[in-house]
DNA sequence: TCTGGGGTCCTAGGACCC
DNA sequence: TCTGGGGTCCTAGGACCC
């Protein structure tokens, strides 16, 4: 029988801030999304204040200030580095891990000989000592049960942050008290549609007739129900397959009306998407550009449009991708609107080396592959944007607002942590 | 004034093929 | 008078995840 562990960092972004500024350990902390828009990470004290995930910052600003909460803009450079450290430690203690997101990973514990809870506690202790990151560990025979075990580990501190849910009697006890919306794969909409059927808890879902679930809700929910019964349907995916679509999009730091700065933003996003494309060694056959005004204010005229543009030949050359994206952007741009966001989505991806070139397609630029690879190497070593196309500004005036950002303590020579002895 | 960004999977319907 | 059956591919939309 397989044994899965789900290891998940507590309030990941907040914990990263606390690792680098230990004095924050004694105060509540929140981290904001891009543009300091909404709250996306909260320490437990803040959760107790009743500040919900995703709360718009401007609505809770006063409440946070009154409670003495320290507010930080998100510092993804720092979080990515801490994440790598966490994953490296996990990989050193488990035969296989699947990195599931920036702050959590699945582990294969099938071969672990000693007591599972004890082993979970050792993983937890090592992450705390070596990286400074507090985590919760959920262990069970399916991924869905392990996820629920992890939920229990966080909900009840008395568990010491580790819950072993391999025993069927314990499974039943937990499933009976867990609301169905806590189950991995059951969101708000599904939970609302399940309630009329009398499905309120995870246990109700596990016991419900499988055939009806499949007919009414599809195979995804059927799989979830089977997993809750202890039948493993989802395995560990080491080295996930290359992505089938790559997106880069961001709200502008301020509203943009003219085409010029929107082109700069588009160039910046295309550059970023092309880097991700080359990282997974894919080529792009088509891209979608889109542009929109903000949708929260009904007073202002709204406009949103998108366009799919094929590439003449599959490519990973930033110059070719950008030329096509800018042509598409000119098509959908209309003067007279205050735009808040644009996006590029690379689609029709194929793996380099697996494409049959079109005999009649225009010849690729000479040396393009080598050029792009050198640009990527320089930017990796010297920092993103060291070598870039002319359209991409260094410090755009439309860039992200992040007024409360911590330093890049672990990745920038000028911002290293200083320790007093 | 101020509401994130980046993904996945599944389904249904239409076009088209033999 | 009579007009099949079984596929694939693509797209859009909806649900979910962190």
Coordinates of C-alpha atoms (C1' of nucleotides) in Angstrom, one line a residue:
Chain A
X1 CA 0.0 0.0 0.0
X2 CA 1.4 3.4 -0.9
X3 CA 2.0 6.0 1.9
X4 CA 1.8 9.7 1.0
X5 CA 2.9 12.6 3.0
X6 CA 1.8 16.2 2.4
X7 CA 4.2 18.7 3.8
X8 CA 3.0 22.3 3.8
X9 CA 4.6 25.4 5.1
X10 CA 2.7 27.4 7.7
X11 CA 1.8 30.9 6.4
X12 CA 4.6 30.5 4.0
X13 CA 5.2 34.1 2.8
X14 CA 4.9 35.4 6.4
X15 CA 7.2 32.7 7.7
X16 CA 9.8 33.8 5.0
X17 CA 9.6 37.4 6.3
X18 CA 10.1 36.1 9.9
X19 CA 13.1 34.0 9.0
X20 CA 14.9 37.0 7.8
X21 CA 13.7 39.4 10.4
X22 CA 13.4 37.4 13.6
X23 CA 12.0 40.3 15.5
X24 CA 8.8 39.8 13.5
X25 CA 8.3 36.5 15.3
X26 CA 6.7 38.4 18.2
X27 CA 4.3 40.4 16.1
X28 CA 1.5 39.5 13.7
X29 CA 2.4 39.8 10.0
X30 CA 0.5 39.9 6.6
X31 CA 1.9 39.8 3.1
X32 CA 0.1 41.6 0.2
X33 CA -0.3 40.6 -3.4
X34 CA 1.2 42.4 -6.3
X35 CA 0.5 46.2 -6.3
X36 CA -0.2 45.8 -2.6
X37 CA -3.7 44.9 -3.7
X38 CA -5.0 42.3 -1.2
X39 CA -3.9 40.2 1.7
X40 CA -2.6 36.8 0.5
X41 CA -0.7 35.5 3.6
X42 CA -1.5 35.9 7.3
X43 CA 0.0 34.7 10.5
X44 CA -2.3 32.9 12.9
X45 CA -2.8 36.0 15.1
X46 CA -4.2 37.8 12.0
X47 CA -6.4 34.9 11.1
X48 CA -7.9 35.1 14.6
X49 CA -8.6 38.8 14.0
X50 CA -11.0 37.6 11.3
X51 CA -9.1 39.1 8.4
X52 CA -10.0 36.8 5.4
X53 CA -7.7 35.5 2.7
X54 CA -7.9 37.9 -0.3
X55 CA -9.2 40.8 1.7
X56 CA -8.6 44.1 -0.2
X57 CA -5.8 45.9 1.6
X58 CA -7.5 49.3 1.6
X59 CA -10.6 47.9 3.4
X60 CA -8.6 46.3 6.3
X61 CA -5.7 48.8 6.5
X62 CA -7.0 50.6 9.6
X63 CA -7.9 47.4 11.4
X64 CA -4.4 46.0 10.7
X65 CA -2.7 49.2 11.9
X66 CA -4.8 49.2 15.1
X67 CA -3.8 45.7 15.9
X68 CA -0.1 46.4 15.4
X69 CA 0.1 44.1 12.3
X70 CA 3.3 44.4 10.3
X71 CA 2.5 44.7 6.6
X72 CA 4.9 43.5 3.8
X73 CA 4.7 43.7 0.0
X74 CA 5.3 40.3 -1.6
X75 CA 9.0 39.6 -2.2
X76 CA 9.0 36.7 -4.6
X77 CA 12.7 36.6 -5.1
X78 CA 13.1 35.9 -1.4
X79 CA 10.2 33.3 -1.3
X80 CA 11.5 31.4 -4.2
X81 CA 14.9 31.0 -2.6
X82 CA 13.5 29.9 0.7
X83 CA 11.2 27.5 -1.1
X84 CA 14.2 25.9 -2.8
X85 CA 15.9 25.3 0.5
X86 CA 12.8 23.7 2.0
X87 CA 12.4 21.4 -1.0
X88 CA 16.1 20.4 -0.8
X89 CA 15.8 19.4 2.8
X90 CA 12.6 17.4 2.1
X91 CA 14.2 15.6 -0.8
X92 CA 17.1 14.6 1.5
X93 CA 14.7 12.7 3.8
X94 CA 12.3 11.1 1.3
X95 CA 12.9 8.8 -1.6
X96 CA 10.7 10.8 -3.9
X97 CA 9.0 14.2 -3.6
X98 CA 6.6 16.1 -5.9
X99 CA 6.9 19.8 -5.6
X100 CA 3.2 20.8 -5.7
X101 CA 3.5 24.6 -5.2
X102 CA 5.9 27.1 -3.8
X103 CA 5.0 26.1 -0.3
X104 CA 4.1 22.4 -0.3
X105 CA 5.2 19.1 -1.6
X106 CA 4.1 15.5 -1.7
X107 CA 6.5 12.8 -0.4
X108 CA 6.6 9.1 -0.8
X109 CA 6.8 7.4 2.6
X110 CA 6.1 3.9 1.4
X111 CA 9.5 2.6 2.4
X112 CA 9.7 4.2 5.8
X113 CA 10.4 1.6 8.4
X114 CA 10.1 3.5 11.6
X115 CA 6.9 4.9 13.1
X116 CA 5.3 7.3 10.6
X117 CA 4.4 10.0 13.1
X118 CA 8.0 9.9 14.5
X119 CA 9.4 10.2 11.0
X120 CA 7.1 13.1 10.2
X121 CA 8.3 14.9 13.4
X122 CA 11.9 14.4 12.3
X123 CA 11.2 16.0 8.9
X124 CA 9.4 18.9 10.7
X125 CA 12.2 19.4 13.2
X126 CA 14.9 19.4 10.5
X127 CA 13.0 22.0 8.4
X128 CA 12.7 24.1 11.5
X129 CA 16.3 23.9 12.5
X130 CA 18.0 24.0 9.0
X131 CA 15.7 26.5 7.3
X132 CA 13.7 28.0 10.1
X133 CA 10.4 27.1 8.4
X134 CA 7.5 25.7 10.4
X135 CA 5.4 23.1 8.5
X136 CA 2.5 20.7 8.9
X137 CA 2.8 17.1 7.9
X138 CA -0.2 14.9 6.9
X139 CA 0.3 11.2 6.2
X140 CA -2.1 8.6 4.7
X141 CA -2.7 6.0 2.1
X142 CA -4.1 8.4 -0.6
X143 CA -3.2 12.0 -1.5
X144 CA -6.7 13.2 -0.7
X145 CA -6.5 11.7 2.8
X146 CA -3.0 13.0 3.4
X147 CA -4.2 16.4 2.5
X148 CA -7.0 16.1 5.0
X149 CA -4.5 14.9 7.6
X150 CA -2.4 17.9 6.9
X151 CA -5.5 20.1 7.5
X152 CA -6.0 18.4 10.9
X153 CA -2.3 18.9 11.8
X154 CA -2.7 22.6 11.3
X155 CA -6.1 22.9 13.0
X156 CA -5.1 21.1 16.2
X157 CA -1.8 22.3 17.6
X158 CA -1.9 19.4 20.1
X159 CA -1.0 17.1 17.2
X160 CA 2.5 18.7 17.2
X161 CA 2.0 19.5 13.5
X162 CA 2.0 15.8 12.4
X163 CA -1.0 13.6 11.8
X164 CA -0.8 10.0 10.7
X165 CA -4.1 9.0 9.1
X166 CA -3.3 5.5 7.9
X167 CA -5.6 3.8 10.4
X168 CA -9.2 3.4 9.0
X169 CA -10.8 4.0 12.4
X170 CA -9.0 7.4 12.7
X171 CA -9.9 8.1 9.1
X172 CA -13.6 7.7 9.9
X173 CA -13.4 9.9 13.0
X174 CA -11.7 12.7 11.1
X175 CA -13.9 12.4 8.0
X176 CA -17.0 12.7 10.2
X177 CA -16.0 16.1 11.6
X178 CA -14.5 17.6 8.5
X179 CA -16.8 19.7 6.4
X180 CA -17.0 18.5 2.8
X181 CA -15.5 21.9 1.7
X182 CA -12.3 21.0 3.4
X183 CA -11.7 18.1 1.0
X184 CA -9.1 18.6 -1.7
X185 CA -10.9 19.2 -5.0
X186 CA -14.2 20.4 -3.5
X187 CA -14.5 24.1 -3.8
X188 CA -17.3 26.5 -2.9
X189 CA -19.5 25.8 -5.9
X190 CA -19.3 22.0 -5.6
X191 CA -20.0 22.2 -1.8
X192 CA -23.1 24.2 -2.5
X193 CA -24.3 21.6 -5.1
X194 CA -23.6 18.7 -2.7
X195 CA -25.5 20.1 0.2
X196 CA -29.0 19.4 -1.3
X197 CA -28.0 15.8 -1.6
X198 CA -27.3 15.7 2.1
X199 CA -23.6 15.7 1.7
X200 CA -22.2 17.9 4.5
X201 CA -19.1 16.2 5.7
X202 CA -16.2 14.4 4.1
X203 CA -17.7 11.2 5.5
X204 CA -21.0 11.8 3.7
X205 CA -19.1 12.2 0.4
X206 CA -17.1 9.1 0.9
X207 CA -20.2 7.0 1.6
X208 CA -22.3 8.4 -1.2
X209 CA -23.2 6.2 -4.2
X210 CA -20.2 6.4 -6.6
X211 CA -22.3 5.9 -9.7
X212 CA -24.5 8.9 -8.9
X213 CA -21.4 11.1 -8.1
X214 CA -19.9 10.2 -11.5
X215 CA -23.1 10.8 -13.5
X216 CA -23.9 14.1 -11.7
X217 CA -20.5 15.6 -11.1
X218 CA -18.0 13.8 -13.4
X219 CA -15.0 11.7 -12.9
X220 CA -13.0 14.2 -10.8
X221 CA -15.4 14.0 -7.9
X222 CA -15.7 10.2 -8.3
X223 CA -11.9 10.0 -7.9
X224 CA -12.0 12.2 -4.8
X225 CA -14.7 10.0 -3.2
X226 CA -12.7 6.9 -3.9
X227 CA -9.6 8.5 -2.5
X228 CA -11.5 9.3 0.7
X229 CA -12.4 5.6 0.9
X230 CA -8.7 4.8 0.9
X231 CA -8.4 3.8 -2.7
X232 CA -5.4 5.6 -4.2
X233 CA -6.2 7.1 -7.6
X234 CA -3.6 9.8 -7.8
X235 CA 0.1 9.0 -7.7
X236 CA 3.3 10.9 -7.1
X237 CA 4.5 12.9 -10.1
X238 CA 8.2 13.5 -10.0
X239 CA 9.4 16.0 -12.6
X240 CA 6.1 17.2 -13.8
X241 CA 5.5 17.2 -17.6
X242 CA 6.2 20.5 -19.3
X243 CA 3.4 23.0 -19.1
X244 CA 1.0 23.2 -21.9
X245 CA 0.4 26.9 -21.6
X246 CA 2.6 29.7 -20.2
X247 CA 1.0 32.9 -19.0
X248 CA 2.4 36.2 -17.9
X249 CA 0.1 39.0 -16.8
X250 CA 0.0 41.7 -14.2
X251 CA -2.0 44.7 -13.2
X252 CA -0.3 47.9 -14.0
X253 CA 0.9 50.0 -11.0
X254 CA -1.4 52.8 -12.4
X255 CA -4.0 53.1 -15.1
X256 CA -2.5 53.4 -18.6
X257 CA -4.2 55.2 -21.5
X258 CA -1.6 55.4 -24.2
X259 CA -0.4 52.6 -26.4
X260 CA 3.3 53.3 -25.7
X261 CA 3.6 52.3 -22.0
X262 CA 1.2 49.3 -22.6
X263 CA 3.6 48.1 -25.3
X264 CA 6.4 48.4 -22.7
X265 CA 4.4 46.3 -20.3
X266 CA 3.6 43.8 -23.0
X267 CA 7.3 43.6 -23.9
X268 CA 8.2 42.9 -20.3
X269 CA 5.6 40.1 -19.9
X270 CA 6.5 38.5 -23.2
X271 CA 10.2 38.5 -22.1
X272 CA 9.2 36.8 -18.9
X273 CA 7.0 34.2 -20.6
X274 CA 9.7 33.5 -23.2
X275 CA 12.2 32.8 -20.4
X276 CA 9.8 30.3 -18.8
X277 CA 9.3 28.8 -22.3
X278 CA 13.0 28.2 -22.8
X279 CA 13.4 26.9 -19.3
X280 CA 11.2 23.9 -20.1
X281 CA 12.8 23.6 -23.6
X282 CA 9.5 24.2 -25.4
X283 CA 8.7 26.1 -28.6
X284 CA 5.6 28.2 -29.0
X285 CA 3.3 27.9 -32.0
X286 CA 0.8 30.6 -31.1
X287 CA 0.2 33.3 -28.5
X288 CA -2.8 35.2 -27.2
X289 CA -2.6 38.8 -26.2
X290 CA -5.3 40.5 -24.1
X291 CA -6.0 43.9 -22.7
X292 CA -8.6 45.1 -20.2
X293 CA -9.8 48.0 -18.2
X294 CA -10.6 47.5 -14.5
X295 CA -13.9 45.8 -13.7
X296 CA -14.5 46.9 -10.1
X297 CA -15.6 50.4 -10.9
X298 CA -18.9 50.4 -12.9
X299 CA -18.7 54.2 -13.4
X300 CA -15.9 54.0 -15.9
X301 CA -16.3 52.7 -19.5
X302 CA -15.2 49.1 -19.7
X303 CA -13.4 47.3 -22.5
X304 CA -11.7 43.9 -22.7
X305 CA -10.4 42.1 -25.8
X306 CA -8.1 39.3 -26.7
X307 CA -6.6 38.0 -29.9
X308 CA -4.9 34.7 -30.8
X309 CA -1.9 35.1 -33.1
X310 CA -0.1 32.2 -34.8
X311 CA 3.7 32.3 -35.2
X312 CA 5.0 31.7 -38.7
X313 CA 7.1 28.8 -37.3
X314 CA 7.3 27.4 -33.7
X315 CA 9.9 29.5 -31.8
X316 CA 11.4 30.4 -28.4
X317 CA 13.0 33.6 -29.7
X318 CA 11.9 36.6 -27.6
X319 CA 12.2 38.9 -30.6
X320 CA 9.8 36.9 -32.8
X321 CA 7.3 36.4 -30.0
X322 CA 7.4 40.1 -29.2
X323 CA 6.9 41.2 -32.7
X324 CA 3.8 39.1 -33.1
X325 CA 2.5 40.1 -29.6
X326 CA 2.9 43.8 -30.4
X327 CA 1.1 43.4 -33.7
X328 CA -1.8 41.7 -31.9
X329 CA -1.8 44.4 -29.2
X330 CA -2.2 47.1 -31.9
X331 CA -5.2 45.3 -33.2
X332 CA -7.1 45.2 -29.9
X333 CA -6.0 48.5 -28.5
X334 CA -8.7 51.2 -28.5
X335 CA -7.8 54.8 -27.5
X336 CA -9.9 56.5 -24.8
X337 CA -9.9 53.8 -22.1
X338 CA -8.0 53.6 -18.8
X339 CA -6.4 50.2 -18.9
X340 CA -5.4 48.3 -15.8
X341 CA -3.9 45.0 -17.1
X342 CA -2.6 43.2 -20.1
X343 CA -1.5 39.6 -20.6
X344 CA 0.3 37.2 -22.9
X345 CA -0.5 33.5 -23.0
X346 CA 1.9 31.2 -25.0
X347 CA 0.0 28.2 -26.4
X348 CA 0.4 25.4 -28.9
X349 CA 3.7 24.4 -27.2
X350 CA 5.9 21.6 -28.4
X351 CA 9.2 20.2 -27.2
X352 CA 12.3 21.4 -29.0
X353 CA 13.5 18.4 -31.1
X354 CA 10.0 16.9 -31.4
X355 CA 8.9 19.3 -34.1
X356 CA 9.0 18.6 -37.8
X357 CA 10.1 21.9 -39.4
X358 CA 7.9 23.3 -42.2
X359 CA 9.9 23.1 -45.4
X360 CA 8.3 26.3 -46.7
X361 CA 8.4 28.3 -43.5
X362 CA 10.8 31.3 -43.3
X363 CA 14.3 30.2 -42.2
X364 CA 14.9 30.8 -38.5
X365 CA 17.3 33.6 -37.6
X366 CA 20.9 32.5 -37.6
X367 CA 22.3 31.8 -34.2
X368 CA 19.0 32.6 -32.4
X369 CA 19.2 29.5 -30.1
X370 CA 22.7 30.3 -29.0
X371 CA 21.9 34.0 -28.5
X372 CA 18.8 33.3 -26.3
X373 CA 20.8 30.8 -24.3
X374 CA 23.6 33.3 -23.6
X375 CA 21.1 36.0 -22.7
X376 CA 19.4 33.6 -20.2
X377 CA 22.8 32.7 -18.7
X378 CA 23.8 36.3 -18.2
X379 CA 20.4 37.3 -16.7
X380 CA 20.6 34.3 -14.4
X381 CA 24.0 35.3 -13.1
X382 CA 23.7 39.0 -13.1
X383 CA 20.0 39.4 -12.4
X384 CA 16.9 39.5 -14.4
X385 CA 16.8 42.3 -17.1
X386 CA 20.6 42.7 -17.3
X387 CA 20.4 42.0 -21.1
X388 CA 17.0 42.9 -22.6
X389 CA 15.2 44.2 -25.6
X390 CA 14.9 48.0 -26.1
X391 CA 11.1 47.9 -25.5
X392 CA 11.6 46.7 -21.9
X393 CA 12.2 49.6 -19.5
X394 CA 14.4 49.2 -16.4
X395 CA 12.3 51.1 -14.0
X396 CA 8.9 51.6 -15.6
X397 CA 6.6 54.2 -14.2
X398 CA 3.7 51.8 -14.6
X399 CA 5.5 49.1 -12.6
X400 CA 4.2 47.3 -9.5
X401 CA 3.5 49.3 -6.4
X402 CA 5.2 47.6 -3.5
X403 CA 5.7 50.2 -0.9
X404 CA 6.5 47.8 2.0
X405 CA 8.9 45.4 0.6
X406 CA 11.6 43.6 2.6
X407 CA 15.1 43.1 1.2
X408 CA 16.3 40.2 -0.9
X409 CA 18.3 38.9 2.1
X410 CA 19.5 35.7 0.4
X411 CA 19.9 36.6 -3.2
X412 CA 21.4 40.1 -3.5
X413 CA 25.0 40.9 -2.3
X414 CA 23.9 44.4 -1.3
X415 CA 21.0 43.2 0.8
X416 CA 22.4 40.3 2.8
X417 CA 21.3 39.6 6.3
X418 CA 23.6 41.2 8.9
X419 CA 24.2 39.4 12.1
X420 CA 25.5 41.1 15.2
X421 CA 27.8 39.1 17.5
Chain B
dT1 C1' -7.5 55.8 -4.9
dC2 C1' -7.1 51.2 -3.7
dT3 C1' -9.7 44.1 -5.2
dG4 C1' -3.2 38.9 -7.5
dG5 C1' -1.1 35.7 -10.7
dG6 C1' -0.4 31.3 -12.6
dG7 C1' -1.8 27.1 -13.4
dT8 C1' -4.7 22.2 -14.0
dC9 C1' -8.4 19.1 -15.6
dC10 C1' -12.9 18.0 -17.5
dT11 C1' -17.0 18.5 -20.5
dA12 C1' -19.9 19.8 -24.2
dG13 C1' -20.6 21.0 -28.8
dG14 C1' -19.2 21.8 -33.5
dA15 C1' -16.4 20.7 -37.6
dC16 C1' -14.5 17.3 -40.0
dC17 C1' -12.9 12.6 -41.4
dC18 C1' -13.5 7.9 -43.3
Chain C
dT1 C1' -38.6 4.8 -50.3
dC2 C1' -34.4 5.0 -48.5
dT3 C1' -29.9 8.9 -45.5
dG4 C1' -24.7 5.3 -40.3
dG5 C1' -21.5 4.9 -36.9
dG6 C1' -17.4 5.9 -34.9
dG7 C1' -13.7 8.6 -34.5
dT8 C1' -10.5 13.0 -33.8
dC9 C1' -9.5 17.7 -33.0
dC10 C1' -10.5 22.2 -31.5
dT11 C1' -12.6 25.7 -28.6
dA12 C1' -15.0 27.8 -24.9
dG13 C1' -16.4 27.6 -20.4
dG14 C1' -16.6 26.0 -15.8
dA15 C1' -14.7 24.1 -11.8
dC16 C1' -10.7 23.5 -9.0
dC17 C1' -5.9 24.4 -6.8
dC18 C1' -2.2 27.4 -4.3

